Short mmCIF file of C-alpha atoms in Angstrom, two decimals:
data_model
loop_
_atom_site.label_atom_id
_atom_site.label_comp_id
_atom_site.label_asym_id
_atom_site.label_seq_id
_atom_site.Cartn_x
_atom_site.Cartn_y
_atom_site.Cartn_z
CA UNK A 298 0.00 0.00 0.00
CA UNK A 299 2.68 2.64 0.83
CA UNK A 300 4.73 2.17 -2.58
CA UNK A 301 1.65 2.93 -5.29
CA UNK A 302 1.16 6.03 -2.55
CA UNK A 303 4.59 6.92 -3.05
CA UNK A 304 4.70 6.30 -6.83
CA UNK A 305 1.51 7.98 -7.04
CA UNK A 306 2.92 11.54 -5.33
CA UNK A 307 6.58 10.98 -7.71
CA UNK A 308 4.04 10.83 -10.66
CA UNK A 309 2.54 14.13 -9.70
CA UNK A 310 5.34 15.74 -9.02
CA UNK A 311 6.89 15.17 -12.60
CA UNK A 312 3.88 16.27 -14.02
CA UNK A 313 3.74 19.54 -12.34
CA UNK A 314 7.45 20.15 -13.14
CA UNK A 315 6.23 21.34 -16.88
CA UNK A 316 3.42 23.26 -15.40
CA UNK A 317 5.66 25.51 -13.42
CA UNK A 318 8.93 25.12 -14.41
CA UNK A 319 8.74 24.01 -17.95
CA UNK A 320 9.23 26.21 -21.23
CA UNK A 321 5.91 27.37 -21.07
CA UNK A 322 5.30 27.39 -17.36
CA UNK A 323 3.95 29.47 -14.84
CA UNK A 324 7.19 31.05 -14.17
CA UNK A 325 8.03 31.92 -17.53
CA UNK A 326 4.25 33.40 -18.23
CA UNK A 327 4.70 36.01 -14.82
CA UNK A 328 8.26 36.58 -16.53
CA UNK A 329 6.37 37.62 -19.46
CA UNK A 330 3.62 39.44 -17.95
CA UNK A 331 6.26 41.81 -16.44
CA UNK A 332 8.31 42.17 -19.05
CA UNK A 333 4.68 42.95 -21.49
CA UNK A 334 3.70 45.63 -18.46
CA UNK A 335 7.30 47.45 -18.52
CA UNK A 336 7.11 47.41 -22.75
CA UNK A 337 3.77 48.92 -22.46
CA UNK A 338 4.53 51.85 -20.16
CA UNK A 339 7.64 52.92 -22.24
CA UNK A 340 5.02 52.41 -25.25
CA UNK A 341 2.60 55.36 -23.04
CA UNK A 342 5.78 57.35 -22.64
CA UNK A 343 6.68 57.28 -26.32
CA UNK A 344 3.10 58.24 -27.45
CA UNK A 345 2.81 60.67 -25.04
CA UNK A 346 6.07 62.18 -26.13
CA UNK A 347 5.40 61.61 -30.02
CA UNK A 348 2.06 63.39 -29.64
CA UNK A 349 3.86 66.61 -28.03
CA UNK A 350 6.26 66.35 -31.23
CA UNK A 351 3.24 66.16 -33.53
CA UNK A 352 1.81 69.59 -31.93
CA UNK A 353 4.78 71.10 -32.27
CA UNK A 354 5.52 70.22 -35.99
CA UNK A 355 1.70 71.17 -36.91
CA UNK A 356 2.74 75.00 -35.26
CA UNK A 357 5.62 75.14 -37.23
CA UNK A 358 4.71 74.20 -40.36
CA UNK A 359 0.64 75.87 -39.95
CA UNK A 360 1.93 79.72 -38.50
CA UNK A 361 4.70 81.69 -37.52
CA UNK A 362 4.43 82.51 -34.24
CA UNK A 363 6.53 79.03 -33.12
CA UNK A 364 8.95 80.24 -35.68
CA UNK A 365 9.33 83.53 -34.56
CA UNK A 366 9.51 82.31 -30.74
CA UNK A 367 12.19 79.44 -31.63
CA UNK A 368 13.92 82.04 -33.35
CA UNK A 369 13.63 84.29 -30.42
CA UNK A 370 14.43 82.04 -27.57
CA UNK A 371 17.01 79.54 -29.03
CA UNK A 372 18.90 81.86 -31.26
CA UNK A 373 18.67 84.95 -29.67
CA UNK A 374 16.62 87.08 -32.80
CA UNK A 375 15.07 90.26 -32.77
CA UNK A 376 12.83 91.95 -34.97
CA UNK A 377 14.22 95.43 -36.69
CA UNK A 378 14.47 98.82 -34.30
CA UNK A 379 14.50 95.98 -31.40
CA UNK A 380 16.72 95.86 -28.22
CA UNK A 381 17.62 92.44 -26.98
CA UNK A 382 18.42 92.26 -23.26
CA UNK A 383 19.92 89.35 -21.77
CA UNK A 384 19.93 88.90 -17.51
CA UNK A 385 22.50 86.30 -16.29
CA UNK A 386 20.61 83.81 -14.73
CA UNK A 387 21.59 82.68 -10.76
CA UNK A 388 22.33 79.25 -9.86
#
């Protein structure tokens, strides 16, 4: 009686190694899931950040206000009979 009990539990043990630890196991599938989450939040970043690019290009190519302030702000522009000031800034 004890050794089909014990041959029994072996048997159910070897079948469960698949089922967890096996190629496509439990372990790998939570693997997976994580990995799937992390891909899909750096997929909401990227729209989020694509989208923000997108408004920007439509400004620049639809007026020329966005011009006018890139110009401004990154090169340092003015318009004619102008006066740029610059303040140092404190750190």
């Amino acid at each position: 009686m004890r050794w089909p009990v014990l041959v029994l539990i072996l048997l159910a043990l070897v079948l469960q190694y698949p089922l967890w630890i096996g190629k496509g196991g439990w372990l790998r599938v939570w693997e997976v899931e994580k990995q799937l989450a992390a891909q899909k939040e750096g997929n909401r970043k990227l729209e989020q950040r694509n989208t923000g690019l997108e408004a920007e290009v439509r400004d620049l190519k639809t007026g020329y206000e966005a011009v006018e302030e890139r110009a401004r702000f990154e090169l340092g522009l003015t318009k004619p009979d102008e006066i740029f000031v610059q303040t140092p800034q404190q750190k």
